[in-house]
Coordinates of C-alpha atoms and ligand atoms in Angstrom, one line a residue:
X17 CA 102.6 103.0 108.8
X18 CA 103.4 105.8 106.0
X19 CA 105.5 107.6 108.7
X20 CA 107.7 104.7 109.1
X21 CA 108.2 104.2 105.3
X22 CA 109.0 107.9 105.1
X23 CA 111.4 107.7 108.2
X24 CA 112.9 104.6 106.2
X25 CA 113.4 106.8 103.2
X26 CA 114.6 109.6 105.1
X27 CA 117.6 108.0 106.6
X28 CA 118.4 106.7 103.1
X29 CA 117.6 103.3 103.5
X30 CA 114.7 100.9 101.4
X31 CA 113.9 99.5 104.6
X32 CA 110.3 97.7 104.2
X33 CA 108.0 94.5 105.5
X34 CA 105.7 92.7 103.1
X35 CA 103.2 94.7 104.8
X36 CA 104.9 98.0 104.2
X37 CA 104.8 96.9 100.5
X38 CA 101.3 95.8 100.2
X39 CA 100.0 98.7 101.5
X40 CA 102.2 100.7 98.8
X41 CA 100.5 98.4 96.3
X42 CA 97.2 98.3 97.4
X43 CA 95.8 100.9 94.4
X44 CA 97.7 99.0 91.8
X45 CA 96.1 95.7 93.2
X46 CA 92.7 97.5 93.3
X47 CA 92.8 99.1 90.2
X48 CA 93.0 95.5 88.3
X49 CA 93.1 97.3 84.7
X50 CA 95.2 99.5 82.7
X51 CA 96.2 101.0 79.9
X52 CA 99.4 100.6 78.2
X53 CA 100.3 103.5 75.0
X54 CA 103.1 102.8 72.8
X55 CA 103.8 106.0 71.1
X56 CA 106.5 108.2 69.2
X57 CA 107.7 109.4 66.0
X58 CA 108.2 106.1 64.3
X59 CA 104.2 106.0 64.2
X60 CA 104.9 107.4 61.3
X61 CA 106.4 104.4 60.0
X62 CA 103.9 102.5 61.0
X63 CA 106.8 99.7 62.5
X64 CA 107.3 99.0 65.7
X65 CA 108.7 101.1 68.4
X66 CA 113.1 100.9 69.2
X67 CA 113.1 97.4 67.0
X68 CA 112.7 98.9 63.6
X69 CA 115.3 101.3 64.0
X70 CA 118.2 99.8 61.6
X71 CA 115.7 97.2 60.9
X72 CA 112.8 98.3 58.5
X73 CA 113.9 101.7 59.3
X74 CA 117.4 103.0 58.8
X75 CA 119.2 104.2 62.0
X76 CA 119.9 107.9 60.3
X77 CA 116.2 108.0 59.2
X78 CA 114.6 106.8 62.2
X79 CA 116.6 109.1 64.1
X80 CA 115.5 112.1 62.4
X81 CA 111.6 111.5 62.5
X82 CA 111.1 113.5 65.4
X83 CA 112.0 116.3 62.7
X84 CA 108.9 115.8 61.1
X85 CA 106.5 114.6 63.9
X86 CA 103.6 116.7 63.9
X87 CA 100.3 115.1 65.3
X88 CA 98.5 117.6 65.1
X89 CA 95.3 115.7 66.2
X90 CA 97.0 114.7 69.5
X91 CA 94.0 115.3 72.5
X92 CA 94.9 114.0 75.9
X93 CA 91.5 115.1 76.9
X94 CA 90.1 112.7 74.6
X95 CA 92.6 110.2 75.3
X96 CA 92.2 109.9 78.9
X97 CA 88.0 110.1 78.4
X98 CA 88.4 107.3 76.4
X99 CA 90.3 105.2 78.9
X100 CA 88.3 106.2 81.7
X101 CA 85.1 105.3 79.2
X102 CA 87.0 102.1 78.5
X103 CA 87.6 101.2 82.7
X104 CA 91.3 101.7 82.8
X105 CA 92.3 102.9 86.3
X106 CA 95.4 103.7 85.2
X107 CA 97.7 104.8 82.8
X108 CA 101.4 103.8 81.3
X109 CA 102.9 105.8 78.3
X110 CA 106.2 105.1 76.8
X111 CA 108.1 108.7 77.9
X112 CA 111.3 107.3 76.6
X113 CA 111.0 103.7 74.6
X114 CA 114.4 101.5 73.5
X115 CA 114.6 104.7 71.0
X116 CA 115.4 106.9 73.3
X117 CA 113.1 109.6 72.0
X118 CA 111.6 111.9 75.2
X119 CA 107.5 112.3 74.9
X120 CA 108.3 115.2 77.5
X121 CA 110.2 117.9 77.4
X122 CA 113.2 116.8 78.8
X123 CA 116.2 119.0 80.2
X124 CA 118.9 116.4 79.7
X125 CA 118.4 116.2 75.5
X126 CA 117.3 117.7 72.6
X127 CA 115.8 114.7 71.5
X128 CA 112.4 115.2 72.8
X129 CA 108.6 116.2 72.0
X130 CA 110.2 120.0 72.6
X131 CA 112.1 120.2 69.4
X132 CA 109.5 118.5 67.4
X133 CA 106.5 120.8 65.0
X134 CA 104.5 119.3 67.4
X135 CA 106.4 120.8 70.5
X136 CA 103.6 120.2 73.4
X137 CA 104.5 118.2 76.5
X138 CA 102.7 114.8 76.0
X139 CA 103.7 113.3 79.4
X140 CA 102.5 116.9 81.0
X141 CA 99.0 117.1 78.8
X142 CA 98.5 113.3 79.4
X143 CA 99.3 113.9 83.8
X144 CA 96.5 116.4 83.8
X145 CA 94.0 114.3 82.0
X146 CA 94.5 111.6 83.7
X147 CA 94.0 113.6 86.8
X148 CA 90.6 114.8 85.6
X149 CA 89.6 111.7 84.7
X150 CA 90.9 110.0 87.7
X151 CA 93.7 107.5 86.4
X152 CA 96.5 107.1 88.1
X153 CA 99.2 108.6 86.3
X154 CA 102.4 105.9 85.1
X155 CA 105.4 105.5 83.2
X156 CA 107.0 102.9 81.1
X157 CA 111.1 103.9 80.9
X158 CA 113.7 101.9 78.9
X159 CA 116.7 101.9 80.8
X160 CA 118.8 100.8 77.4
X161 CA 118.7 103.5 74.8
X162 CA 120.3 102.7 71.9
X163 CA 120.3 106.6 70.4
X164 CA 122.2 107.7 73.7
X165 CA 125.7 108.2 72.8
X166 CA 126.8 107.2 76.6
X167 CA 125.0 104.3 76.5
X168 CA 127.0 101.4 75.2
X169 CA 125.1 99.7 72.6
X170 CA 123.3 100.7 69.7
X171 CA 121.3 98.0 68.3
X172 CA 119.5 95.0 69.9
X173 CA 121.7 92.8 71.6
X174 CA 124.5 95.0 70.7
X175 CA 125.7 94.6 66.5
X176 CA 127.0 98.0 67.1
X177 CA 128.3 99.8 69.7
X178 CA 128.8 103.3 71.0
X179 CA 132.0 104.7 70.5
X180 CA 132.3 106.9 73.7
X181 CA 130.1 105.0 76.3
X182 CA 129.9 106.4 80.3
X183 CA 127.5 103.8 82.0
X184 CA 128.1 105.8 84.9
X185 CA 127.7 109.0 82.8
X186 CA 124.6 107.6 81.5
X187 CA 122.6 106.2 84.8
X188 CA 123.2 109.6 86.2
X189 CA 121.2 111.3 83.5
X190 CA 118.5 108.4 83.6
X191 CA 118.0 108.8 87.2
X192 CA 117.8 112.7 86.3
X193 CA 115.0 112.1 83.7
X194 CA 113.1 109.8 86.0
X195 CA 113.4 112.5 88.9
X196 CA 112.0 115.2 86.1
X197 CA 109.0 112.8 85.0
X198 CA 108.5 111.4 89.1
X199 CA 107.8 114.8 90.2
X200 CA 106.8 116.4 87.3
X201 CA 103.9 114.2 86.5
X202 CA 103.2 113.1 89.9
X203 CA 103.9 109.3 89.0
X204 CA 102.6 106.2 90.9
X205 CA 104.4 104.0 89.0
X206 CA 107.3 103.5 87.0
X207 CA 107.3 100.6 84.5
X208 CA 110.7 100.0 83.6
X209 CA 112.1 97.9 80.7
X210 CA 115.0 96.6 78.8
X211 CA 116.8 95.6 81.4
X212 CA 117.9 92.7 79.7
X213 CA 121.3 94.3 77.9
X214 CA 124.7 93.7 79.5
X215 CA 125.8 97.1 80.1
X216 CA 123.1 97.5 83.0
X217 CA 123.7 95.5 86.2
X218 CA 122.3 94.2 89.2
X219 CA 124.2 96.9 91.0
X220 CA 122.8 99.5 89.3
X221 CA 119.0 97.9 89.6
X222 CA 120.0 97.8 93.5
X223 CA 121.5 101.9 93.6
X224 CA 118.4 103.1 91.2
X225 CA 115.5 101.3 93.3
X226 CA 117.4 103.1 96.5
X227 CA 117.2 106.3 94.2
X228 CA 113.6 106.1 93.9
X229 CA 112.8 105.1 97.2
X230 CA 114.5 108.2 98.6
X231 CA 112.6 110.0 95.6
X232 CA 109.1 108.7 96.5
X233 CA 108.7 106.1 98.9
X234 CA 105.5 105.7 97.6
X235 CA 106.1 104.9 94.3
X236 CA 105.5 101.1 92.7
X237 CA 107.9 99.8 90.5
X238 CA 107.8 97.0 88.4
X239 CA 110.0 93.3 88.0
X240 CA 112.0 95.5 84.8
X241 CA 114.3 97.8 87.1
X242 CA 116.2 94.2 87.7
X243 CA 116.9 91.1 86.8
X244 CA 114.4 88.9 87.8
X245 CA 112.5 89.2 91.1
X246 CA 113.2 92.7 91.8
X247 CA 110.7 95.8 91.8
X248 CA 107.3 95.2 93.3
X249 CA 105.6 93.1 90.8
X250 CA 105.6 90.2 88.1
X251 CA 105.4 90.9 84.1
X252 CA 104.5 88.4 82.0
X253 CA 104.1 89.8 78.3
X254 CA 101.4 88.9 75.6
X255 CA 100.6 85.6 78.1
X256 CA 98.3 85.8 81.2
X257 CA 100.2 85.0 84.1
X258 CA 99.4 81.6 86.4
X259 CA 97.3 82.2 89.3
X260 CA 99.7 84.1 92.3
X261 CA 98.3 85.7 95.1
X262 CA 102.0 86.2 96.9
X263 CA 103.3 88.4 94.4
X264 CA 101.5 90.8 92.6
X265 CA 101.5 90.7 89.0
X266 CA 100.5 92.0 86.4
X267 CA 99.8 91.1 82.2
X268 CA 100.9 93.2 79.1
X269 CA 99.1 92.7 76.2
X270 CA 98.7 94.3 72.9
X271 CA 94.8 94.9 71.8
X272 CA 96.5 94.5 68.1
X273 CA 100.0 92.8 67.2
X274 CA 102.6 95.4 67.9
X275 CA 103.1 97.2 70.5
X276 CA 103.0 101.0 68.3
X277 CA 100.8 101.3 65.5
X278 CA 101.0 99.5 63.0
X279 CA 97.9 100.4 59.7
X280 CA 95.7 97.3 59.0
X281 CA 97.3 95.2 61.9
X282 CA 95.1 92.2 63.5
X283 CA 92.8 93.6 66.6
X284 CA 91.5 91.2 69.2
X285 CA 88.0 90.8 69.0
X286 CA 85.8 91.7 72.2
X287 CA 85.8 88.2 74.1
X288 CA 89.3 87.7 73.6
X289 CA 90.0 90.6 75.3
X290 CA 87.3 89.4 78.2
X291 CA 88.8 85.9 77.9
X292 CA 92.5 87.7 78.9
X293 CA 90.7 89.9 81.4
X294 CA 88.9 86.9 83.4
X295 CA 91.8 84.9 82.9
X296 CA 94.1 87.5 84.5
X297 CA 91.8 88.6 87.4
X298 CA 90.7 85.5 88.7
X299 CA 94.6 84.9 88.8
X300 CA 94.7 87.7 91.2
X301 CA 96.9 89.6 88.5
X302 CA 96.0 93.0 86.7
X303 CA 95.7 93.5 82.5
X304 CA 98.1 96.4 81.4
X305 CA 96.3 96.9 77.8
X306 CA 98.0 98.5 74.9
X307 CA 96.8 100.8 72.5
X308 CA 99.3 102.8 69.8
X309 CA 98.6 105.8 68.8
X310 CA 98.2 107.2 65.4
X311 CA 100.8 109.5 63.9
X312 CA 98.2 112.5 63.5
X313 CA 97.8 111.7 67.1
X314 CA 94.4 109.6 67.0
X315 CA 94.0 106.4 68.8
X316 CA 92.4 104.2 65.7
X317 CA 88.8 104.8 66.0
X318 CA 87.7 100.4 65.3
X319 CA 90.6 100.8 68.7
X320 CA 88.7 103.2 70.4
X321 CA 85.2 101.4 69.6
X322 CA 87.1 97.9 71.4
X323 CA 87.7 99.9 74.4
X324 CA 84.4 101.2 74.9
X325 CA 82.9 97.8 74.4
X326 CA 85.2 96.5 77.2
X327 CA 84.2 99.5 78.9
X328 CA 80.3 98.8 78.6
X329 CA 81.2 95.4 80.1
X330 CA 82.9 96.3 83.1
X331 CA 80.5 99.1 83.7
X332 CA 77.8 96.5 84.4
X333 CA 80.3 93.7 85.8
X334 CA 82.7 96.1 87.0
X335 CA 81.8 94.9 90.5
X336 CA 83.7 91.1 90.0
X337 CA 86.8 92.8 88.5
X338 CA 88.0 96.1 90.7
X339 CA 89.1 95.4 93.9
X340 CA 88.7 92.1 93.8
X341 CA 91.7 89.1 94.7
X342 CA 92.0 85.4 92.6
X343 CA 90.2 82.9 94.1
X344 CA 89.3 81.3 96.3
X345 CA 89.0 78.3 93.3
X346 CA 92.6 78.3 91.2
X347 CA 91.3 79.2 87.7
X348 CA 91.9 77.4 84.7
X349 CA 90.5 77.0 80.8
X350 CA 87.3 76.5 82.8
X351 CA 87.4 80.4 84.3
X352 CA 87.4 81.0 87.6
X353 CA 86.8 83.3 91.0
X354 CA 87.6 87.0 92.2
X355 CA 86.6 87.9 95.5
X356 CA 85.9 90.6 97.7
X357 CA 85.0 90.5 101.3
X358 CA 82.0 88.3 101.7
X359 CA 81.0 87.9 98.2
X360 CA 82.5 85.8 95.5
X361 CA 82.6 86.2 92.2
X362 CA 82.5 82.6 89.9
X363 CA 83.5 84.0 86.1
X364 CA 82.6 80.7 83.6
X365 CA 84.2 80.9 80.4
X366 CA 82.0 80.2 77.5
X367 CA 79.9 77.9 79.5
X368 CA 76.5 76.7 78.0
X369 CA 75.0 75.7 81.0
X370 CA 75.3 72.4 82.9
X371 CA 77.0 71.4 86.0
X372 CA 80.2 72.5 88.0
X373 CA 81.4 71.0 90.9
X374 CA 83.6 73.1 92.9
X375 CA 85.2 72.2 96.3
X376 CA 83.7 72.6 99.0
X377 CA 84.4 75.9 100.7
X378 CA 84.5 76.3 104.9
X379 CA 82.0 78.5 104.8
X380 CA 78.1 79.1 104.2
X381 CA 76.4 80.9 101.4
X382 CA 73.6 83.1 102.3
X383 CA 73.0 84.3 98.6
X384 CA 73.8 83.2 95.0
X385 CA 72.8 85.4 92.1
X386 CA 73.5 85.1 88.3
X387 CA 74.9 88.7 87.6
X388 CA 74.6 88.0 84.0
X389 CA 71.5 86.5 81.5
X390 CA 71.2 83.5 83.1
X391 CA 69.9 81.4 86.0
X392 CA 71.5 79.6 88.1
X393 CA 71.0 76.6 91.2
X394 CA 73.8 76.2 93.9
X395 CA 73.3 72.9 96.1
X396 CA 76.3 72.5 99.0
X397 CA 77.1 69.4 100.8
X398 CA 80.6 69.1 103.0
X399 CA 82.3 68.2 100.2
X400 CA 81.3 70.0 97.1
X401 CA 79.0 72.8 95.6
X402 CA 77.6 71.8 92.2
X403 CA 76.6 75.1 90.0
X404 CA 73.7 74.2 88.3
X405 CA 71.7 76.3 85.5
X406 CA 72.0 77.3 81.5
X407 CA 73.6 80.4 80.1
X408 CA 72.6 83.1 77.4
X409 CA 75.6 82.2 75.7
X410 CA 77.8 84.9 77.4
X411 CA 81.8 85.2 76.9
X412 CA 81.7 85.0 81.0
X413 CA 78.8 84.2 82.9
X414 CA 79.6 85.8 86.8
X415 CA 77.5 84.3 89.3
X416 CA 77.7 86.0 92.9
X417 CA 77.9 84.1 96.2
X418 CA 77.5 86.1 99.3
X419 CA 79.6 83.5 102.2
X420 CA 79.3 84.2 105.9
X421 CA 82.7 85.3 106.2
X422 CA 85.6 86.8 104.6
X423 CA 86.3 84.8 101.0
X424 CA 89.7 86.0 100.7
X425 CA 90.8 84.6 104.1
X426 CA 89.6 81.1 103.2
X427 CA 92.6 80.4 101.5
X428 CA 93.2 78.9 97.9
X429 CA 91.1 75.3 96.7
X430 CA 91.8 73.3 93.4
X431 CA 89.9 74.2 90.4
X432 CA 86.3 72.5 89.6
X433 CA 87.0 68.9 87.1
Ligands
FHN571 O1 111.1 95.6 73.8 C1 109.9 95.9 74.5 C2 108.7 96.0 73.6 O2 109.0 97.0 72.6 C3 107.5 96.5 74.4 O3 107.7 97.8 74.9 C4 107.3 95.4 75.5 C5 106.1 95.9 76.4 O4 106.2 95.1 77.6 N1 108.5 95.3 76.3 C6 109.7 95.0 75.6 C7 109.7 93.5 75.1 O5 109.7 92.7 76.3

């Protein structure tokens, strides 16, 4: 199968079934959570990331915080122990935001991490972390840059504009930096953004997808290298996506209010963030969760504590999460279903105990187990099994099924009520 996709990238074309692709996405799918870190000198504004410059931030002084960006407490190793700690299979830094500022030592600008105090390759210290601590190693990329001088505009939605722009000029060095950070870093996925501006087109998204699939067939890209329905998977932003098993797809979220950090801002408490998790999963999608950095280099430490929290959780319910697909049930405020092979997973929101009724699957259950405090009755006729039991109170009571046959395969049935 991977020979034909390399044969396919060989001869220059992205030749490739729905097959083809879900095999290429098959970690991503599998890997069901990860995390998301907006980062870069403007931390030391404490606004947010590309949108505060000539906003909050004056253009000229935003631009020349790199000068004085120094975090000096930056640890990769501690970074990436704490998303492994926190269950993230993977991870997505900003190596160059709206900005335009490089996190790695890029040869096609001065305005990097290089010519910082700082100096150290963050995208390079971050790549072998990762490794060690088994993430998969991602990339968010803004294809607009409003501090490139070829790129044509310099604000959002373009109050002011470049006065030499070369969009041609400028995609060849984007498609230079993504080669750099591709290879360098060993990337499994590129998650592009800021597509949106007029300056890029759908012919570019086309020629720069065709770029990367000669670079690394392998590589999964997200909706943001076009506009609309392109790349490899959905995006919905703060929202959790509906339930879509045809598509993969996966949620952004901030565990605070903006995307960098931001002192003092609001942090989602700990069944929030389970609320978004259950809702996503059982929707077949994956949770891309942001943290941003400090400016000494620190992820907040009431940030780090969250994450280890989540992490506690899905070390002990881990097993209803990764690897898992939505459904069989569609999930709704109610909760809903993961499965994997044979087993089922039913996640109830906030349920006190009582009585569901779900469809009626085509299939028999040889086991039914409350994963969490909790006990639980299952009684099956040919048209519905009614849940039946009380609850400690938890965010998501999980109660197993083990079927007699593939869950997955059964196909999708309307939610309980
Ligand atoms: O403008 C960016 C924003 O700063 C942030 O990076 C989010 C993350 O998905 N994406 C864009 C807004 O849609």
């Amino acid at each position: 199968m991977l020979a034909a996709l390399v044969l396919a990238a060989t001869i220059g074309q992205m030749q490739e079934t729905p097959a083809h692709q879900e095999q290429r996405l098959a970690w991503f799918r599998a890997a069901r959570v990860g995390m998301f870190i907006h980062w870069g000198p403007v931390s030391q504004k404490g606004t947010e990331i590309g949108w505060s410059r000539g906003q909050e931030v004056p253009v000229e002084e935003y631009d020349n915080l790199y000068k004085t960006f120094d975090p000096t407490q930056f640890d990769a190793e501690a970074w990436m122990k704490l998303a492994a700690q926190a269950g993230f299979k993977y991870v997505v830094p900003t190596a160059k935001h709206h900005d335009g500022f490089c996190l790695w030592p890029s040869k096609q600008t001065d305005y990097t991490i290089a010519h910082t105090p700082f100096k150290r390759d963050v995208m390079g210290a971050i790549a072998a972390a990762a490794k060690k601590h088994g993430l998969a190693m991602c990339s968010y990329y803004s294809i607009l840059d409003w501090h490139n001088p070829l790129y044509p505009t310099g604000s959002p939605g373009g109050t002011t504009m470049k006065p030499r722009p070369d969009m041609p000029a400028y995609m060849k060095y984007v498609k230079v930096q993504l080669t750099e950070l591709v290879k360098n870093y060993h990337l499994k996925m590129l998650w592009f953004d800021g597509q949106w501006e007029h300056p890029y087109t759908m012919q570019m998204a086309t020629d720069l997808r065709q770029f990367l699939w000669n670079l690394d067939p392998a590589l999964v890209v997200n909706d943001r290298i076009g506009k609309g329905g392109t790349g490899d998977y959905d995006t919905p932003e703060q929202r959790v996506g509906g339930f879509q098993r045809g598509r993969a797809w996966e949620t952004c979220m901030t565990l605070c209010t903006q995307w960098a950090w931001k002192p003092d801002d609001r942090m989602k408490s700990l069944p929030e963030v389970l609320h978004i998790l259950v809702e996503t999963v059982t929707g077949d999608g994956n949770l891309l969760l942001n943290v941003g950095p400090m400016p000494d280099g620190r992820i907040e430490p009431r940030q780090a504590d969250r994450l280890r929290e989540l992490g506690a959780w899905l070390k002990k319910y881990g097993s209803s999460v990764y690897g898992t697909r939505g459904g069989p049930w569609k999930n709704g405020a109610w909760g809903g279903a993961t499965c994997k092979g044979k087993e089922v997973y039913v996640h109830l929101l906030d349920w006190k105990g009582g009585r569901v009724a779900f469809q009626a699957l085509p299939a028999k259950v040889r086991k039914v187990e409350c994963l969490t405090p909790g006990t639980v009755k299952l009684a099956t006729d040919l048209n519905f099994w009614t849940l039946t039991g009380e609850s400690k109170g938890e965010t998501d009571t999980i109660v197993r099924l083990t079927l007699d046959k593939d869950a997955y395969k059964l196909g999708v049935f309307r939610a309980p009520g």
